[in-house]
Coordinates of C-alpha atoms and ligand atoms in Angstrom, one line a residue:
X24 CA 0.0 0.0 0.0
X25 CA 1.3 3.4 -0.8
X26 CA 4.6 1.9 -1.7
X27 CA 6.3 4.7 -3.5
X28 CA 5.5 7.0 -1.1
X29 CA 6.7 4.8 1.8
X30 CA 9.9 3.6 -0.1
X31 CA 10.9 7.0 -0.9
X32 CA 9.8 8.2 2.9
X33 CA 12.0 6.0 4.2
X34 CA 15.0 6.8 2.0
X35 CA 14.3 10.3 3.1
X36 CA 14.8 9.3 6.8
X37 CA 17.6 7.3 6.2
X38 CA 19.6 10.3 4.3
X39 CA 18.4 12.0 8.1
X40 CA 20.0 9.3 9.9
X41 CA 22.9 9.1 8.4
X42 CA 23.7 12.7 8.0
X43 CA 26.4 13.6 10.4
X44 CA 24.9 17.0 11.2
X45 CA 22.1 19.0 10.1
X46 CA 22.1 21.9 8.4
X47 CA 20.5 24.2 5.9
X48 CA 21.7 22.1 3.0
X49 CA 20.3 19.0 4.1
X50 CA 17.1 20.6 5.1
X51 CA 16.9 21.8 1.7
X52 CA 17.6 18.6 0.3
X53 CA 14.9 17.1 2.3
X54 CA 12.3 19.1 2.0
X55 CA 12.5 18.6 -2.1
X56 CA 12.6 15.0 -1.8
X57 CA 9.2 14.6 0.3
X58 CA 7.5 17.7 -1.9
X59 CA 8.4 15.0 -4.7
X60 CA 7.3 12.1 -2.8
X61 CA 3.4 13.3 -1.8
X62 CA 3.6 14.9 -5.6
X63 CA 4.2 11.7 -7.2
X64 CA 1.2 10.2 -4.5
X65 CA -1.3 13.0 -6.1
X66 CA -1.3 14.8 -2.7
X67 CA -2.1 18.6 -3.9
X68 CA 0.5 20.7 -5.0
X69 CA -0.8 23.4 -2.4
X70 CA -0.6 21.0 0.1
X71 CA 2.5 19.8 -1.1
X72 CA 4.4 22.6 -1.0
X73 CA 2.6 23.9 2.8
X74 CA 3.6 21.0 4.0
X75 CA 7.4 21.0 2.8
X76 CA 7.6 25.1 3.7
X77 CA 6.6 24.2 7.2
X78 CA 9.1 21.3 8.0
X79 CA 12.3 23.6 6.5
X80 CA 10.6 26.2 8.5
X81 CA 10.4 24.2 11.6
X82 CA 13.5 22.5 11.1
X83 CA 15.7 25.7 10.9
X84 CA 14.4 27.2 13.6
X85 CA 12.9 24.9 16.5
X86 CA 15.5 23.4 19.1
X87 CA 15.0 19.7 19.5
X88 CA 13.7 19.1 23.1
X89 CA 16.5 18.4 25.6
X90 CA 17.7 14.7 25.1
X91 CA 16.9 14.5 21.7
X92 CA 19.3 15.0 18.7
X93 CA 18.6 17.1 15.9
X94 CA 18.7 14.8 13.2
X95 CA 16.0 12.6 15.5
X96 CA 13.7 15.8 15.9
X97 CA 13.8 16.6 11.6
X98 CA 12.4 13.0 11.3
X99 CA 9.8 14.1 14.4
X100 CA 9.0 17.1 12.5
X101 CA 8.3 15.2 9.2
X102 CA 6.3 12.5 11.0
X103 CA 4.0 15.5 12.8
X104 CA 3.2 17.4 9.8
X105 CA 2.6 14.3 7.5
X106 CA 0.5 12.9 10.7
X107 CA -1.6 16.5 10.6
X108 CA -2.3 16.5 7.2
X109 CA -4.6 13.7 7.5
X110 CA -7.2 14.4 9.6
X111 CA -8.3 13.0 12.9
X112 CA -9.3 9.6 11.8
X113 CA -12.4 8.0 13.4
X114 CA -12.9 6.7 16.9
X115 CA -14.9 3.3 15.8
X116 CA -17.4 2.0 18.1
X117 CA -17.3 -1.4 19.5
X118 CA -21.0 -2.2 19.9
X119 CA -24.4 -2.5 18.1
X120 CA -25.3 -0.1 15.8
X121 CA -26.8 0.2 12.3
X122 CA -24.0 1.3 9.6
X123 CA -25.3 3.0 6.1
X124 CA -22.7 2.3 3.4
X125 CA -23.5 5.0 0.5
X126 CA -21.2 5.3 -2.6
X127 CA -21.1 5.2 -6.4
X128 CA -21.2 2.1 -8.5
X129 CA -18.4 -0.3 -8.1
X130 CA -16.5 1.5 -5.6
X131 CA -16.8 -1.2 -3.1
X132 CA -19.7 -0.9 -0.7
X133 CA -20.5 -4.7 -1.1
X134 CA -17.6 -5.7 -0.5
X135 CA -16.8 -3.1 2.3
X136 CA -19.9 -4.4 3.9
X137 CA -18.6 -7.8 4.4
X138 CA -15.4 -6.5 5.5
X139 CA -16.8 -4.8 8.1
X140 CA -19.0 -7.7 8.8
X141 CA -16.1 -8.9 9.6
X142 CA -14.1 -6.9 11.5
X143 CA -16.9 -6.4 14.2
X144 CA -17.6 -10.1 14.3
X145 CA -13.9 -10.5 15.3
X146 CA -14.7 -7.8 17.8
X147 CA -17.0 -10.8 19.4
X148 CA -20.3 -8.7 18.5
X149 CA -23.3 -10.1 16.2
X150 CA -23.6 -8.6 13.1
X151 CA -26.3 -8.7 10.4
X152 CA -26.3 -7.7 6.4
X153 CA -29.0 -6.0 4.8
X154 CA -29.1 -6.2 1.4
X155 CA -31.0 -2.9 0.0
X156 CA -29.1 -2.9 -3.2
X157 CA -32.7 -3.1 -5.4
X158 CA -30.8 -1.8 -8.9
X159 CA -28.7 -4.0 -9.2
X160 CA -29.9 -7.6 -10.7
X161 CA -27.1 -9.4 -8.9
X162 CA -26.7 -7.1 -5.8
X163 CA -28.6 -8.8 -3.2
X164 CA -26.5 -12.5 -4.4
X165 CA -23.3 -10.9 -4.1
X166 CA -24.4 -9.9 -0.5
X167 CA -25.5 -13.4 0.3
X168 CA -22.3 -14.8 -1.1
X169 CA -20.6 -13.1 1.4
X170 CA -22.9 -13.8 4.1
X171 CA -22.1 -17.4 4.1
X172 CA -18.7 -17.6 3.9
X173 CA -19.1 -15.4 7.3
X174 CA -21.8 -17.3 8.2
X175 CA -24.1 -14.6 9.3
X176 CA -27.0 -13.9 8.5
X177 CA -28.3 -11.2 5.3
X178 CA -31.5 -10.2 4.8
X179 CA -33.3 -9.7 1.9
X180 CA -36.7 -10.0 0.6
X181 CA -36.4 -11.7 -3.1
X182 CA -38.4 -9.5 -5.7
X183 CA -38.8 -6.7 -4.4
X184 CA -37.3 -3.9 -5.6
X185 CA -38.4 -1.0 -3.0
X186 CA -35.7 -0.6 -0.7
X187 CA -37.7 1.5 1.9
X188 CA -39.6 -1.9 2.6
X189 CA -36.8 -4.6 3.1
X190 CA -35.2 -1.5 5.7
X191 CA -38.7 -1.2 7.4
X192 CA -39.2 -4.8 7.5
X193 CA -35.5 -5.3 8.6
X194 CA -36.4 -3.0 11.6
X195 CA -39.6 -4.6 12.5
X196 CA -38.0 -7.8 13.7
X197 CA -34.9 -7.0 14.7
X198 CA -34.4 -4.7 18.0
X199 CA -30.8 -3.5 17.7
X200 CA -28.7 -5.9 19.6
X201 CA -26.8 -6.4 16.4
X202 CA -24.4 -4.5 14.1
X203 CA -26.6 -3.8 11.1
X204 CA -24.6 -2.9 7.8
X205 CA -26.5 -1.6 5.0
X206 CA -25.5 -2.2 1.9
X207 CA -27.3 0.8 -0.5
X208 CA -27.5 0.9 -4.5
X209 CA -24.7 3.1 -6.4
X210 CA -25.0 5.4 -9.8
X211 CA -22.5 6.6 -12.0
X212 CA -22.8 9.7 -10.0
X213 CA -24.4 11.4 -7.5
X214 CA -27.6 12.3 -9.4
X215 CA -30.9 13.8 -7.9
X216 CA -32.2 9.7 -7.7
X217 CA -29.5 8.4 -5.9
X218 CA -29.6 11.2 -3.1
X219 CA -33.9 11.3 -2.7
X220 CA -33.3 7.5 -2.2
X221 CA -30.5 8.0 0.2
X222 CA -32.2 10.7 2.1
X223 CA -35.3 8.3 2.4
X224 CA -33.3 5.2 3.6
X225 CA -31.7 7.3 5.9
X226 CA -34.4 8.5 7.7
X227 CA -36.3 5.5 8.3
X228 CA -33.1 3.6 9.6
X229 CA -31.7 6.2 12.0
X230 CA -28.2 5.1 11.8
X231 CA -25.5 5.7 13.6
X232 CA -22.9 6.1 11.2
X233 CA -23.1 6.5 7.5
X234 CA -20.0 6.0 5.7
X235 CA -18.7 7.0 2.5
X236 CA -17.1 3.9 0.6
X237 CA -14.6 6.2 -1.7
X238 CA -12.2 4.3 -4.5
X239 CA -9.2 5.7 -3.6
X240 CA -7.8 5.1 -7.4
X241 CA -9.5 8.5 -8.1
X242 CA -7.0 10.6 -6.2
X243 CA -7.5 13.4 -5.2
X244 CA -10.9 13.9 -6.7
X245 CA -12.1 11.8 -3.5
X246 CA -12.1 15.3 -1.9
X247 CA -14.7 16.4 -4.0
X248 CA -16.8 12.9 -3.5
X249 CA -17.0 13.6 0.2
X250 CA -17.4 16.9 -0.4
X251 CA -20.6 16.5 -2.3
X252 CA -22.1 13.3 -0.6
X253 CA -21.9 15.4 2.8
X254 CA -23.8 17.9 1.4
X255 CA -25.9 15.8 0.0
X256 CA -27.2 13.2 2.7
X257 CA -24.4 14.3 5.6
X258 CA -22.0 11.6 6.5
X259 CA -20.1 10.4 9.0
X260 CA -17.1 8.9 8.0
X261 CA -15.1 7.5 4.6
X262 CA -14.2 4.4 3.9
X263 CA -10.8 4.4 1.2
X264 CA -10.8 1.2 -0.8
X265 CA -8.6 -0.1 -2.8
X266 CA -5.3 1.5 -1.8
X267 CA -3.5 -1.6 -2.0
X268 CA -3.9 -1.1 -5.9
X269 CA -3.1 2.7 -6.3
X270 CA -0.1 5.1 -6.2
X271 CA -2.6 7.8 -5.8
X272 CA -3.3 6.7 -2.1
X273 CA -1.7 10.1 -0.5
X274 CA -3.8 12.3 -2.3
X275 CA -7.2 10.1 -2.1
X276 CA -6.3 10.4 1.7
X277 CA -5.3 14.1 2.0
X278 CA -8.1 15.5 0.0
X279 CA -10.4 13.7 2.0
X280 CA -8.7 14.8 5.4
X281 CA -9.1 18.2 3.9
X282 CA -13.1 18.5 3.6
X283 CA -13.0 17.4 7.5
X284 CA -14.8 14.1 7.0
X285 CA -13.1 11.7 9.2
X286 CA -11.5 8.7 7.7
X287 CA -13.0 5.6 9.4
X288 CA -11.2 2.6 7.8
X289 CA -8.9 1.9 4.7
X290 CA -9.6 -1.1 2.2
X291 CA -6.4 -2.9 1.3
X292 CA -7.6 -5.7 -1.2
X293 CA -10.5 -7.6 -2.7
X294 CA -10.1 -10.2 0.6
X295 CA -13.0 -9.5 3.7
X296 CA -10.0 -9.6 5.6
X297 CA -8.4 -6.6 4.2
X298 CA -9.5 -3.9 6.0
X299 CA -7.7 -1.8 8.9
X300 CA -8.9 1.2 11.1
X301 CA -7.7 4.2 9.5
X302 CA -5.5 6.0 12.3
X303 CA -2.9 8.8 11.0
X304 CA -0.5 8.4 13.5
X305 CA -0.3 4.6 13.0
X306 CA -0.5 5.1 9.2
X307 CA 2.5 7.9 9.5
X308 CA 4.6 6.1 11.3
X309 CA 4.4 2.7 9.6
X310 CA 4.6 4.5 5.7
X311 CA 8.4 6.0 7.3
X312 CA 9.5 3.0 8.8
X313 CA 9.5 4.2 12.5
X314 CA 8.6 1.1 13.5
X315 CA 12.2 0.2 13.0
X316 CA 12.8 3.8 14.8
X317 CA 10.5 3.7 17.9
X318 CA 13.6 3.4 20.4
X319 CA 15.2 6.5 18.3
X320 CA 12.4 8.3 18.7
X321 CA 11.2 7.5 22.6
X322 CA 10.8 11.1 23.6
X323 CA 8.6 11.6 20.8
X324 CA 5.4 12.2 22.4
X325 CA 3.2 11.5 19.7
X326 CA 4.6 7.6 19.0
X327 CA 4.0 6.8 22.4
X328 CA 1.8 4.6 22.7
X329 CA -2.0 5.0 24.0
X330 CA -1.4 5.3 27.8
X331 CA -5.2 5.2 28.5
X332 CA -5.5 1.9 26.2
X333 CA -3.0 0.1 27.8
X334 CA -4.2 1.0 31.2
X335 CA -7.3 -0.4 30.3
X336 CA -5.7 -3.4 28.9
X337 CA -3.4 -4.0 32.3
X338 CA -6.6 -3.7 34.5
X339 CA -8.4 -6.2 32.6
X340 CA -5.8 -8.7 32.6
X341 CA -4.7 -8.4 36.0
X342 CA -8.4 -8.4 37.0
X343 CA -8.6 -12.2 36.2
X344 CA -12.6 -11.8 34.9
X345 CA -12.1 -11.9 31.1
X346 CA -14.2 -14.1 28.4
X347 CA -12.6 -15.1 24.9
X348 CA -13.7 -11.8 23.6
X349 CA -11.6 -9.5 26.0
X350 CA -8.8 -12.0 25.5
X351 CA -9.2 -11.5 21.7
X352 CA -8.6 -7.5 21.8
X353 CA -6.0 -8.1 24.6
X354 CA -4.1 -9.5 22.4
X355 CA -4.5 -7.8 19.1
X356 CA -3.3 -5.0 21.6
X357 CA -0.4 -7.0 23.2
X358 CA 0.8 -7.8 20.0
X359 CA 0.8 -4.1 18.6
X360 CA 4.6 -2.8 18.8
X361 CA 5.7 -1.4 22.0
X362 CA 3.2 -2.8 24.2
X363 CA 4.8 -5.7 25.1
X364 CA 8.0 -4.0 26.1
X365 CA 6.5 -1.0 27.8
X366 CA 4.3 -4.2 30.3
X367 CA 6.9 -6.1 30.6
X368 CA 10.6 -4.8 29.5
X369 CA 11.8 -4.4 33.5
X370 CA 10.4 -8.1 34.7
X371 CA 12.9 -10.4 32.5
X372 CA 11.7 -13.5 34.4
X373 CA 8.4 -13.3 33.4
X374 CA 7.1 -15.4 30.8
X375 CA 3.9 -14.9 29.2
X376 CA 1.3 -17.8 29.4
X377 CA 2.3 -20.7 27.5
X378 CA 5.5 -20.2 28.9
X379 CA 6.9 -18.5 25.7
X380 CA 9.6 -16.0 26.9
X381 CA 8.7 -12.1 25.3
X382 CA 11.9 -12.1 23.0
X383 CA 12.1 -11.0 19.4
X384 CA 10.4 -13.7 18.2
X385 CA 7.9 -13.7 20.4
X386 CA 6.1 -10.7 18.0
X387 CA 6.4 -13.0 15.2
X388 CA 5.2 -16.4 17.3
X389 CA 1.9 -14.3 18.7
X390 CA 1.5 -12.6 15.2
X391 CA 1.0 -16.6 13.5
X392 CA -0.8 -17.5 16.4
X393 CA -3.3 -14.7 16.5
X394 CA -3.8 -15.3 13.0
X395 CA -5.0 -18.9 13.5
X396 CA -6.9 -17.6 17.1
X397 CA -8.5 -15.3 14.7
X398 CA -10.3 -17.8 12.7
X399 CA -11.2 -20.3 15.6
X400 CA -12.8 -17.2 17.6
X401 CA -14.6 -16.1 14.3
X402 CA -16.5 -19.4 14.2
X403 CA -17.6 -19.3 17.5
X404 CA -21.1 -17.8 18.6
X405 CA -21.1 -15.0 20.8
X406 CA -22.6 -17.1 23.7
X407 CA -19.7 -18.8 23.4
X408 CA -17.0 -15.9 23.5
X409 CA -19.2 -14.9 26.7
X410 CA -18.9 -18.1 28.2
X411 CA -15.8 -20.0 26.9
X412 CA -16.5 -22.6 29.9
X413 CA -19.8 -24.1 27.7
X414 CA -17.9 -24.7 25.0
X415 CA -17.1 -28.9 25.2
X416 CA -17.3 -31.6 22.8
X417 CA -19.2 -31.2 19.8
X418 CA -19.0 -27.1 20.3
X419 CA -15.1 -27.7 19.8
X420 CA -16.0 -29.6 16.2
X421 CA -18.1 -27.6 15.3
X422 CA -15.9 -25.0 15.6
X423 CA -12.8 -26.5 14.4
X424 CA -14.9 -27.7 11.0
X425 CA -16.2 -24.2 10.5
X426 CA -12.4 -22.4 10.9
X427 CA -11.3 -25.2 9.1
X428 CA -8.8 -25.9 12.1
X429 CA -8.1 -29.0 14.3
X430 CA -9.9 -29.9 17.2
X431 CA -6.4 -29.8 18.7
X432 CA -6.1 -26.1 17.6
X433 CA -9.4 -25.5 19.5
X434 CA -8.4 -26.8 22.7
X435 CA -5.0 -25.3 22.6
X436 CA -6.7 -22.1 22.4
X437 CA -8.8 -22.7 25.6
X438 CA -6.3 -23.9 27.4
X439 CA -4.1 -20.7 26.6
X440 CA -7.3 -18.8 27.5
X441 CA -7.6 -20.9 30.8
X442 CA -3.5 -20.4 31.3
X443 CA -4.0 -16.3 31.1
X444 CA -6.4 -16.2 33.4
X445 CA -5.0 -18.0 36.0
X446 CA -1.4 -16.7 35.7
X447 CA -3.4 -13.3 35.7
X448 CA -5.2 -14.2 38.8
X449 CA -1.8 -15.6 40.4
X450 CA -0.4 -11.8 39.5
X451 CA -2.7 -10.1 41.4
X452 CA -0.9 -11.0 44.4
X453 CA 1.8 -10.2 43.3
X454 CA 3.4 -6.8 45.0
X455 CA 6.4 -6.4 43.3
X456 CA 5.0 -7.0 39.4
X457 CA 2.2 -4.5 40.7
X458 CA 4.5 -2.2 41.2
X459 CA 6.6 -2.6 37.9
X460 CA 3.4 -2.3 36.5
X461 CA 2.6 0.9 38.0
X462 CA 5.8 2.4 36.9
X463 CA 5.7 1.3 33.7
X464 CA 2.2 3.4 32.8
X465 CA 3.8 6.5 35.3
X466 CA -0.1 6.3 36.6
X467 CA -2.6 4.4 39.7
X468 CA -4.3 1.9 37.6
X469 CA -7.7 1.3 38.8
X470 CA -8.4 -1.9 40.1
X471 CA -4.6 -2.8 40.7
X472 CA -3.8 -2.1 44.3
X473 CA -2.2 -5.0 45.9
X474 CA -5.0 -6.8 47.9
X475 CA -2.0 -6.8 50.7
X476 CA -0.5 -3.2 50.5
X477 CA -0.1 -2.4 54.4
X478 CA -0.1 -5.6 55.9
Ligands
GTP5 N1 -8.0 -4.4 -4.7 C1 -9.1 -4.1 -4.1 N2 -10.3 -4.3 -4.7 C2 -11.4 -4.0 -4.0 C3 -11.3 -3.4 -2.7 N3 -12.6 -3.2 -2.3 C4 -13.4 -3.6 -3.3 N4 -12.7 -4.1 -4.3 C5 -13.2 -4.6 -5.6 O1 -13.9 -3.7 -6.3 C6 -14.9 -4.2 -7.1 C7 -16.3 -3.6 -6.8 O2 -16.6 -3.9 -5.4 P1 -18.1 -3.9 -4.9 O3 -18.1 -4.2 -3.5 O4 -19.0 -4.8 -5.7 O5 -18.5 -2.4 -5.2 P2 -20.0 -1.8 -5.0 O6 -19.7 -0.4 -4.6 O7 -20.8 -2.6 -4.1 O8 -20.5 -1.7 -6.5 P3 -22.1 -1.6 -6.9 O9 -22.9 -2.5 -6.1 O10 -22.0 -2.0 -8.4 O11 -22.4 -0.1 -6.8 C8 -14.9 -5.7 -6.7 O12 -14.3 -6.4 -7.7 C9 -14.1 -5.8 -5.5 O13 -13.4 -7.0 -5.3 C10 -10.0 -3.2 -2.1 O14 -9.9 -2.6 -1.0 N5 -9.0 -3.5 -2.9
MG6 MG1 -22.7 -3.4 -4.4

């Protein structure tokens, strides 16, 4: 994704790093390869050249905070002004709601929908499809298609081609406990038809978000897309698809940022599994490589990483009263860079559960493994993630024939599950990992005072 931009990013950074001092020249030299960089990405030529202005301006004249060199506060200064010019991103909800996906023809609402289908299923929540395509001969099929290989359910109504009636009759049964994506007709544009029918949908299903689905091969023109579908029916976020297939990602994205419409989520293929949350910072700091950098760059304020997430994370484990769902986000968390090491970097004896020891590989290990956890916890029902003790015996093949996994796999997954909770619980007790703990996020965490403290 992006992959020019990124690739020439990075070899930006690296002339940084390599330099043995900045100055003036360097700057200069900078500054012309990233305004060629986000040009060759169809980011605006304004923009472009804002953007570039204020780094050489910032970079001449700010003094790199105490501790940090100046050749590691030029790559902070390029990561924060790339990082602004995309917007805010999204904060995604993770509970029922009902999810309008408006967009023109063929840029990937159907698809989207299943994507998302996805993504909050892996969340642990229910979600439902509702097909109200009604132009389209082979909409409502392409929906179902999709709906089985989730295995959850779409509704349709065969025939009928008024998609005010599917929506009402869609709301008469079901009561909101679910995630409800609707999946809307497209036009070749945004003609008067497409927006009364819009309009009407969205009024009689209230939702809570309507996104945009945007093809980000159009560049910049997205801007204008948003632009005019917000004025139109007033959305709530955009969806960029397809930028695993463009070079004209960076411009798609900036143009966007620019009208103010949040960017919810990023398509990265044609798989349902190819979709990410859309956050700048993330983004930013992935297309330069800082990943590799994160250590150079520890004073950076902005790459540290979400104090209040991990907070919540620590309390949660250490509270021993999880269900295979928390344990799911836990780890996609845990396994995000940084994490790990900021928990655990000062307790060297500790080994996680399942006795692997957090080394290098241990990212790699718990990357493959979450992969396969993935699947297994997708096939499960959510009475199940609730209540991982009821699941037994034929639950497990089930389970393992609809992930297409080994029983073995499914049991190795509980008994993980079983292991974290009980080396959680064993924690607790624990004074001195309490008060690693405690140092480590600088803050009290709620919930994790030593049952002991003062005896
Ligand atoms: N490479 C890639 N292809 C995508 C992505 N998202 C969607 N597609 C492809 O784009 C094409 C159109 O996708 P649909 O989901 O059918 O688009 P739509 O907006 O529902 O189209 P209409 O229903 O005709 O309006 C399909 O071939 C998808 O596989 C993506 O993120 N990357
Ligand atoms: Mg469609």
């Amino acid at each position: 994704m992006l992959e020019g931009l990124g690739q020439s990013l990075r070899e930006t950074i690296r002339k940084i790093t390599k330099a043995s001092y900045i100055d003036k020249e360097i700057v200069e030299d900078v500054v012309r390869d990233i305004q060629r960089a986000l040009l060759k990405s169809d980011v605006n030529v304004q923009l472009a050249l804002k953007i570039s202005k204020k780094v050489q301006e910032r970079a001449m004249n700010e003094k790199p905070p105490e501790g940090m060199s100046p050749r590691n506060y030029m790559i902070r200064i390029i990561y924060e002004e790339l990082v602004s010019i995309l917007g805010k991103g999204k904060e995604i909800k993770l509970k029922p709601q009902k999810i309008m996906l408006v967009g023109l023809y063929g840029h990937g609402k159907t698809t989207t929908a299943g994507k998302l289908a996805r993504f909050f299923m892996r969340k642990g929540l229910p979600v439902n499809l509702i097909a109200c395509d009604v132009h389209r001969p082979a909409a409502m099929e392409q929906l179902e298609q999709i709906g089985m290989q989730l295995n959850i359910p779409v509704f349709s109504i065969k025939g009928e081609n008024d998609a005010k009636k599917i929506v009402s009759e869609y709301l008469k049964i079901h009561k909101g406990n679910e995630v409800a994506i609707f999946d809307t007709s497209g036009r070749h544009d945004l003609e008067e038809s497409l927006i009364d029918e819009l309009k009407v949908l969205k009024e009689i299903i209230q939702p809570d978000e309507i996104f945009l689905v945007l093809d980000s091969t159009i560049g910049q023109m997205a801007g204008k897309q948003a632009k005019s579908f917000n004025d139109a029916v007033g959305i709530t976020g955009v969806i960029l698809t397809k930028m695993d297939g463009t070079a004209k990602g960076g411009g798609a994205l900036s143009a966007v940022a620019e009208t103010g419409a949040p960017i919810a989520f990023i398509g990265t293929g044609e798989h349902l599994d190819d979709i990410e949350i859309f956050d700048p910072k993330r983004f930013i700091s992935r297309l330069l490589g800082l990943g590799d950098l994160q250590t150079l760059l520890e004073t950076a304020k902005d790459l540290e990483i979400d104090e209040e997430k991990a907070e919540k994370t620590a309390e949660k484990l250490l509270s021993g009263k999880f269900n295979l769902k928390d344990m799911y986000e836990i780890w996609e968390q845990i396994s995000r860079p940084g994490i790990l090491q900021k928990i655990f970097n000062s307790i060297p004896t500790f080994s996680l559960p399942g006795s692997e020891k957090i080394d290098d590989s241990f990212m790699e290990k718990s990357e493959e493994k979450l992969k396969k956890y993935r699947v297994i916890l997708d096939s499960m029902t959510y009475e199940e993630l609730e209540n991982p003790e009821i699941i037994k015996g034929t639950r497990i093949e089930r389970i393992a024939r609809g992930s297409g996994t080994r029983p073995e796999d499914v049991r190795e997954l509980l008994k993980e599950f079983n292991n974290m909770v009980k080396a959680m619980k064993n924690m607790k007790g624990n004074r001195k990992m309490m008060r690693l703990l405690k140092k480590q996020f600088g803050k009290e965490i709620p919930g994790l005072e030593d049952e002991n403290q003062g005896s």
